[in-house]
mmCIF file of N, CA and C in Angstrom:
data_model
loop_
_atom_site.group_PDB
_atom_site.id
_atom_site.type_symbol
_atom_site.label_atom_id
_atom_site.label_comp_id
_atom_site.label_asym_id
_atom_site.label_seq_id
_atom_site.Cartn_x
_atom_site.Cartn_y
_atom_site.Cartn_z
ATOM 1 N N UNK A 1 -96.777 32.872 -2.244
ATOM 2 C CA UNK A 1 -97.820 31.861 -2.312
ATOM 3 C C UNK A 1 -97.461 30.844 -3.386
ATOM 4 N N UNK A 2 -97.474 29.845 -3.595
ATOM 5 C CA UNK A 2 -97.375 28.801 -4.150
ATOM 6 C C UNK A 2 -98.691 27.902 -4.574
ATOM 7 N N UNK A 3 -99.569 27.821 -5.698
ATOM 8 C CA UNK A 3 -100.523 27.773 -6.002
ATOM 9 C C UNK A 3 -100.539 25.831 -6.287
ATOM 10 N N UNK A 4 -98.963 25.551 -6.232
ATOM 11 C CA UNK A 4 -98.844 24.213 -6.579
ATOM 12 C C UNK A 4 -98.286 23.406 -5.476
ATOM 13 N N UNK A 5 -97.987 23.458 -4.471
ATOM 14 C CA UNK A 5 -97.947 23.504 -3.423
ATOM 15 C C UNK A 5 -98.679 22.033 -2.872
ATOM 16 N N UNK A 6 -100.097 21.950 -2.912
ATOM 17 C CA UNK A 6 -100.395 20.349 -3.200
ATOM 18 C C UNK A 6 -100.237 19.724 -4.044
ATOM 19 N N UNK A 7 -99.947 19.913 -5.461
ATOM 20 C CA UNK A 7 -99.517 18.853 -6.428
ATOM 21 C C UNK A 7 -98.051 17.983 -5.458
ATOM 22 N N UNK A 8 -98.417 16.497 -6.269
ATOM 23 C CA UNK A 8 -97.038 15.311 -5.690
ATOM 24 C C UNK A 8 -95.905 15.640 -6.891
ATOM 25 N N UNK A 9 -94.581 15.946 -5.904
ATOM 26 C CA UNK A 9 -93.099 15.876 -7.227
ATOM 27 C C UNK A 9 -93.342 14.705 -7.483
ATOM 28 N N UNK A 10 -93.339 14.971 -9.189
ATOM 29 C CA UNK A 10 -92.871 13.711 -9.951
ATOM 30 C C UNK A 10 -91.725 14.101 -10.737
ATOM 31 N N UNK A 11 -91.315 13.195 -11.253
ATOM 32 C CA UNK A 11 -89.722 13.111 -12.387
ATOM 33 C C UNK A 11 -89.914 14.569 -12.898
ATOM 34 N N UNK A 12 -91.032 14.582 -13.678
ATOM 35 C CA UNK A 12 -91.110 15.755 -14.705
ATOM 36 C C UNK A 12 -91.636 16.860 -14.117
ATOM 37 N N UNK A 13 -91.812 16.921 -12.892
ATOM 38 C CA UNK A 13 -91.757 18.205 -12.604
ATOM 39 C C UNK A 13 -90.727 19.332 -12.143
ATOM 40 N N UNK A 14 -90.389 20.522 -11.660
ATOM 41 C CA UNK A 14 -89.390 21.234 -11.364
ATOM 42 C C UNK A 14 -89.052 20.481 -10.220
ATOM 43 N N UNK A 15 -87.987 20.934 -9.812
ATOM 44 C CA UNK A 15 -87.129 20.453 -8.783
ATOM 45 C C UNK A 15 -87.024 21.872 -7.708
ATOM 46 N N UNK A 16 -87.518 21.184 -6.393
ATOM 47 C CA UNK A 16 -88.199 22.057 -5.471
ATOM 48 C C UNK A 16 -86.958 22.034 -4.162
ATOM 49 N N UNK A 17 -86.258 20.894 -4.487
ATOM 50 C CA UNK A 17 -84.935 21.300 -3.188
ATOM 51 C C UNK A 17 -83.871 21.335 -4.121
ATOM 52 N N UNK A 18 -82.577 21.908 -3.637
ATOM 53 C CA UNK A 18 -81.269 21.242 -4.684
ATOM 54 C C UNK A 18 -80.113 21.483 -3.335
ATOM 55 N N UNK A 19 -78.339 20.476 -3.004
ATOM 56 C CA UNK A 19 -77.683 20.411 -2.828
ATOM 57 C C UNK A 19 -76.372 20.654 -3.507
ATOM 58 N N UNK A 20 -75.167 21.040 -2.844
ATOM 59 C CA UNK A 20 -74.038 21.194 -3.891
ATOM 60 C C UNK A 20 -73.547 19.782 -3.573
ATOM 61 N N UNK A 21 -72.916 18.728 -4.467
ATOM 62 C CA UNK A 21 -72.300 17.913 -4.401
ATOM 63 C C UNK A 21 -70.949 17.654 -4.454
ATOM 64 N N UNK A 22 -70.037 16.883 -3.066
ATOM 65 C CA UNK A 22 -69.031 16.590 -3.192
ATOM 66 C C UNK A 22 -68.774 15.639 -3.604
ATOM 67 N N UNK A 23 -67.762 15.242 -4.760
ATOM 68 C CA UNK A 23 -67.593 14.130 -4.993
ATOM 69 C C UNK A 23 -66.961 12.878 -3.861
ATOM 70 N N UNK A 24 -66.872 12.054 -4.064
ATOM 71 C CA UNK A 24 -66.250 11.044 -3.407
ATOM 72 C C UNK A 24 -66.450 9.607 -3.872
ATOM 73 N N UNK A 25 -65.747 9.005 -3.718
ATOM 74 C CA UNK A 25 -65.567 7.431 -4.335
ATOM 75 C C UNK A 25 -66.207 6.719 -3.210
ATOM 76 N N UNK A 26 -66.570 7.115 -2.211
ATOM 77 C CA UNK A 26 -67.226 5.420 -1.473
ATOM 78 C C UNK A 26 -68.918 6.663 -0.877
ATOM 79 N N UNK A 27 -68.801 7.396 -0.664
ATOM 80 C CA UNK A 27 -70.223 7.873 0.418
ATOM 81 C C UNK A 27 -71.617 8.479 -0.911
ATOM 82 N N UNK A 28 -72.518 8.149 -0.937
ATOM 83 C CA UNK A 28 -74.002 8.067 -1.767
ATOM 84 C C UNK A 28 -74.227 9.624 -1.152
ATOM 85 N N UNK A 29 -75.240 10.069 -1.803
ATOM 86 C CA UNK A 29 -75.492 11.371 -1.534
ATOM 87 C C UNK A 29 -76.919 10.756 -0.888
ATOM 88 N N UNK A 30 -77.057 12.032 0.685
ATOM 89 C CA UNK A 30 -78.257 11.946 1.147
ATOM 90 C C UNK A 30 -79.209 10.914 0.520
ATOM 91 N N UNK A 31 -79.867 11.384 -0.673
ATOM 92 C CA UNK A 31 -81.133 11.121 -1.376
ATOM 93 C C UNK A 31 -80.585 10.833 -2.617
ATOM 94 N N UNK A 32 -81.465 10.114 -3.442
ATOM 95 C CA UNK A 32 -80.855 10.262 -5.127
ATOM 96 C C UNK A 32 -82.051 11.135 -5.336
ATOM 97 N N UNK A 33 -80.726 12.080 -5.990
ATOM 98 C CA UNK A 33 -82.125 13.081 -7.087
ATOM 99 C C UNK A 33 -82.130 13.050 -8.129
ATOM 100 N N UNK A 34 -83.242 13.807 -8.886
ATOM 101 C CA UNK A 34 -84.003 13.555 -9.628
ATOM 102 C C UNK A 34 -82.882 13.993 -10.861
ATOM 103 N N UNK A 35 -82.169 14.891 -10.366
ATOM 104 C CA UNK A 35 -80.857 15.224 -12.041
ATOM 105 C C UNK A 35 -79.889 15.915 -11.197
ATOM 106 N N UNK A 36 -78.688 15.825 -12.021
ATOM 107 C CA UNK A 36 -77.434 16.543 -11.592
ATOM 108 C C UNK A 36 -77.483 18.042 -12.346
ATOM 109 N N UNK A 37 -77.366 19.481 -11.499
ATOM 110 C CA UNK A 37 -76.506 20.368 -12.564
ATOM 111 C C UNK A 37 -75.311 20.035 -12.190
ATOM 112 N N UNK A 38 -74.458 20.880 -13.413
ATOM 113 C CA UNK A 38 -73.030 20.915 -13.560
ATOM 114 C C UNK A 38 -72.517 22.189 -13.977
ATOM 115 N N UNK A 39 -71.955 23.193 -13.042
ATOM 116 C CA UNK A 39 -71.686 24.319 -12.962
ATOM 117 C C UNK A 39 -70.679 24.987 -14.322
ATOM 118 N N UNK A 40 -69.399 23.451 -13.844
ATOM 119 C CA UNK A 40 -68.450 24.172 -14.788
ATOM 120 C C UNK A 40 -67.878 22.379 -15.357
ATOM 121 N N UNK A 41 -68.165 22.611 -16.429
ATOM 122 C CA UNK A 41 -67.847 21.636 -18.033
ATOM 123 C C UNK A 41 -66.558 20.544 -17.431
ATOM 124 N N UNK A 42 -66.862 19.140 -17.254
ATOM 125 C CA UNK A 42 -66.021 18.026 -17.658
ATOM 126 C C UNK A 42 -66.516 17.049 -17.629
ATOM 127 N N UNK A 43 -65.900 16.280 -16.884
ATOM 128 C CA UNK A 43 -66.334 14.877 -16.710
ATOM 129 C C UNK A 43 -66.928 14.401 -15.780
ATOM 130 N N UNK A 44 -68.054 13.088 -15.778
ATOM 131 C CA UNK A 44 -68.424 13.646 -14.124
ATOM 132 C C UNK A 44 -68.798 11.859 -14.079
ATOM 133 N N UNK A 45 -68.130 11.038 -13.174
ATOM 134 C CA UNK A 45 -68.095 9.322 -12.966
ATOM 135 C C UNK A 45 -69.479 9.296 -11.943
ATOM 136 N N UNK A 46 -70.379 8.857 -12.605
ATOM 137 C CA UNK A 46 -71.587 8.570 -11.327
ATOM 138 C C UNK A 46 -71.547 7.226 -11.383
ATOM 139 N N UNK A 47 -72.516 7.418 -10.073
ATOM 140 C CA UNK A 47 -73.105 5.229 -9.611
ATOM 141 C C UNK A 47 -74.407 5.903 -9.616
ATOM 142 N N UNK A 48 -75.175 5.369 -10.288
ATOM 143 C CA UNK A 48 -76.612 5.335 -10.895
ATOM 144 C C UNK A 48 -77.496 4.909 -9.891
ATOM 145 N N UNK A 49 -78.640 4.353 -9.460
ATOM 146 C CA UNK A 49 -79.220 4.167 -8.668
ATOM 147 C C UNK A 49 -79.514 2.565 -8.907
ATOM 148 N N UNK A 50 -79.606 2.649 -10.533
ATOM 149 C CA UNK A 50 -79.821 0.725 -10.624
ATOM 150 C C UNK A 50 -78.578 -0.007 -10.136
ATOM 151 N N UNK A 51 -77.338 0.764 -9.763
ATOM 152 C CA UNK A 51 -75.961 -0.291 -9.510
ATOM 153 C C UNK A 51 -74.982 0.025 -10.265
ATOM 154 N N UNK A 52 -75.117 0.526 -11.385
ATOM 155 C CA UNK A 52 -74.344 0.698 -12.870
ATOM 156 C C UNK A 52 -73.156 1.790 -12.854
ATOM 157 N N UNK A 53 -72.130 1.745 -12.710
ATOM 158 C CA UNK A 53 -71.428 3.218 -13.036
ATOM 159 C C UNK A 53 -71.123 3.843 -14.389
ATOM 160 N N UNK A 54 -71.053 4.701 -14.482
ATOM 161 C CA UNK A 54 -71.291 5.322 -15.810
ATOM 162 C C UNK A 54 -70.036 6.712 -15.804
ATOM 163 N N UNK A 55 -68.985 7.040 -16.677
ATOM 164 C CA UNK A 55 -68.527 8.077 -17.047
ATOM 165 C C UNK A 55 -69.236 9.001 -18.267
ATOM 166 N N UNK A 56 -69.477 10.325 -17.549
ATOM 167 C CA UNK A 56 -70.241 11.454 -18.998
ATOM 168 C C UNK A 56 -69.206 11.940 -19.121
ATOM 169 N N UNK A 57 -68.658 11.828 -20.261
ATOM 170 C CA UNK A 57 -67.528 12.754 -20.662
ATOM 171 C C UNK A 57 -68.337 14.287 -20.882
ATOM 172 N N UNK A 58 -67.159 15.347 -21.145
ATOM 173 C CA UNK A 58 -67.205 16.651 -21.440
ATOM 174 C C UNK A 58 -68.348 16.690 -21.660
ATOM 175 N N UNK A 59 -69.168 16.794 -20.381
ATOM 176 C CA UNK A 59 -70.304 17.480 -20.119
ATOM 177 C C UNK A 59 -70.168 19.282 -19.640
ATOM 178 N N UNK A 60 -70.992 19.771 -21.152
ATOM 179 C CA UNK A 60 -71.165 21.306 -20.687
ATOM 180 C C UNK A 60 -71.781 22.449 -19.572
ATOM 181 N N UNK A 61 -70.906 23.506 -19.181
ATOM 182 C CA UNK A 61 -71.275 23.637 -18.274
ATOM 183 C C UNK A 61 -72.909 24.137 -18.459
ATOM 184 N N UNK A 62 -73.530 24.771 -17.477
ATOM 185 C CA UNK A 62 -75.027 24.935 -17.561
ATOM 186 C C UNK A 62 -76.022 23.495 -17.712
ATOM 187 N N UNK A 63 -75.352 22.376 -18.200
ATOM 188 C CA UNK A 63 -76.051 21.408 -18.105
ATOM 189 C C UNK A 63 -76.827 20.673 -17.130
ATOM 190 N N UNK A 64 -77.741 19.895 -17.064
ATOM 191 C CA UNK A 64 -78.587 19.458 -16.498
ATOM 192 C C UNK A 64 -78.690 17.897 -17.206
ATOM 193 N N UNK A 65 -78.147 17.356 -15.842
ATOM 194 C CA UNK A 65 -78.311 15.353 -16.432
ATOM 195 C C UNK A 65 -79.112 15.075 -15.876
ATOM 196 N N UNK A 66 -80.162 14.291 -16.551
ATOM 197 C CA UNK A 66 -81.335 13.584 -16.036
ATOM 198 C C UNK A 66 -81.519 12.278 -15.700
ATOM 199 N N UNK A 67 -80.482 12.207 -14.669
ATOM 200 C CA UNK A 67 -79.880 10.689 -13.772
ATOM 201 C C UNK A 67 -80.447 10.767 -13.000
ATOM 202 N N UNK A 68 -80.478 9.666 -12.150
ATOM 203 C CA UNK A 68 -81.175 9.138 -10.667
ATOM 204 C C UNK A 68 -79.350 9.097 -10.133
ATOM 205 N N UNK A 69 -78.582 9.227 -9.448
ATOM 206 C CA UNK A 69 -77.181 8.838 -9.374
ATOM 207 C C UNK A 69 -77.048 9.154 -7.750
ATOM 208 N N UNK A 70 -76.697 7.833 -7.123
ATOM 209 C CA UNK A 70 -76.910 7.891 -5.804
ATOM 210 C C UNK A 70 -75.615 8.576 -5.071
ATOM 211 N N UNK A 71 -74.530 8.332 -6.655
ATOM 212 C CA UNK A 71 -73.259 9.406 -6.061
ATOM 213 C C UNK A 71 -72.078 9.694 -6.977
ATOM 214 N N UNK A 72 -71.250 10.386 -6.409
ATOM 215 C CA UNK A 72 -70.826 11.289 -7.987
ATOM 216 C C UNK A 72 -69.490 10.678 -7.304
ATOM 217 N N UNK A 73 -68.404 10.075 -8.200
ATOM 218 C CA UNK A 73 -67.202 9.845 -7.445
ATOM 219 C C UNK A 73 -66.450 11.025 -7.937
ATOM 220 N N UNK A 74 -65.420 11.125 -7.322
ATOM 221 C CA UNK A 74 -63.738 11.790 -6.962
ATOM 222 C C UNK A 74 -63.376 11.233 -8.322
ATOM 223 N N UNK A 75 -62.794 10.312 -8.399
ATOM 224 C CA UNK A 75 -61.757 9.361 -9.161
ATOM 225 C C UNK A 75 -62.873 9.571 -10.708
ATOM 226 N N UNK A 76 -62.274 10.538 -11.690
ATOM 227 C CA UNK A 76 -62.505 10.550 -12.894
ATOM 228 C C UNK A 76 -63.794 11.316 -13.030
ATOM 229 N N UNK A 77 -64.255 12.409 -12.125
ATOM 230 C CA UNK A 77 -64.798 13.405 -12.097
ATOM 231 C C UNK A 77 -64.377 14.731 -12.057
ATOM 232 N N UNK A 78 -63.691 15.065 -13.011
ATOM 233 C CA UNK A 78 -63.327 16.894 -13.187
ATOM 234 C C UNK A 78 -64.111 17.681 -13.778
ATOM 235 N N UNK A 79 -65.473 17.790 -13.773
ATOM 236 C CA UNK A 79 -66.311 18.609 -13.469
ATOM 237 C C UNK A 79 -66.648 19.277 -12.255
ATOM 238 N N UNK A 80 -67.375 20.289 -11.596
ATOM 239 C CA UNK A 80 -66.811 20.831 -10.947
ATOM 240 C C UNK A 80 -68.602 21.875 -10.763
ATOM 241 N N UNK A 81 -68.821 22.510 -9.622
ATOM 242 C CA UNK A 81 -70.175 23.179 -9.313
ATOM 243 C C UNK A 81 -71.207 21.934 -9.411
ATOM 244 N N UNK A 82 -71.122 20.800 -9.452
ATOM 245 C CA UNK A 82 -72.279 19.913 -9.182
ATOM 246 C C UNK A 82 -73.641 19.928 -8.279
ATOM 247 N N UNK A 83 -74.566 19.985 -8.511
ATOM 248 C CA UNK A 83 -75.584 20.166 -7.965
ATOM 249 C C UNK A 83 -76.760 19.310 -7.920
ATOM 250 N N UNK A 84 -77.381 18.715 -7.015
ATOM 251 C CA UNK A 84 -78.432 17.672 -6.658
ATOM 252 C C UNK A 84 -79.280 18.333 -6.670
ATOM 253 N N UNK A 85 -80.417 18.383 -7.554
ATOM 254 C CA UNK A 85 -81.644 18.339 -7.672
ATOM 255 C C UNK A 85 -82.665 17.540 -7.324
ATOM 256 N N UNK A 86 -83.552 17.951 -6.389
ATOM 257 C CA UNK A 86 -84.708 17.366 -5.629
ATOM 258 C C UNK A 86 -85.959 17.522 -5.597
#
């Protein structure tokens, strides 16, 4: 049972779907979600949702980025277990 179930997802709430993400340099993921995990520790090149690309360096693993990122590229992403949160 799920008692929250009618509450609306917002930003700050848990994240109720999640995807594994492949990287790639040209294709957007499904949906932008609400944060990336990152399984196992590096670097990870996103395109943001405003347009912007951005490199996170040595990002640890277990982490959780709290991006909107419509897609994670190939080219200068060696991080690795990526995960879309929804």
């Amino acid at each position: 049972m799920d008692k929250f179930s009618d509450y609306p997802t917002s930003l700050t709430a848990p994240a109720r779907d999640a995807a594994a993400v492949v990287p790639n340099d040209a294709a957007d993921l499904p949906m932008l979600p609400r944060a990336l995990y990152v399984g196992v520790s590096g670097d990870i090149s996103a395109r943001l949702a405003g347009g912007q690309a951005v490199l996170f360096r040595n990002v640890p693993s277990g982490s959780v980025l709290a991006v909107r990122a419509r897609g994670v590229n190939a080219t200068g992403t060696t991080a690795a277990g990526i995960v879309a949160l929804w």
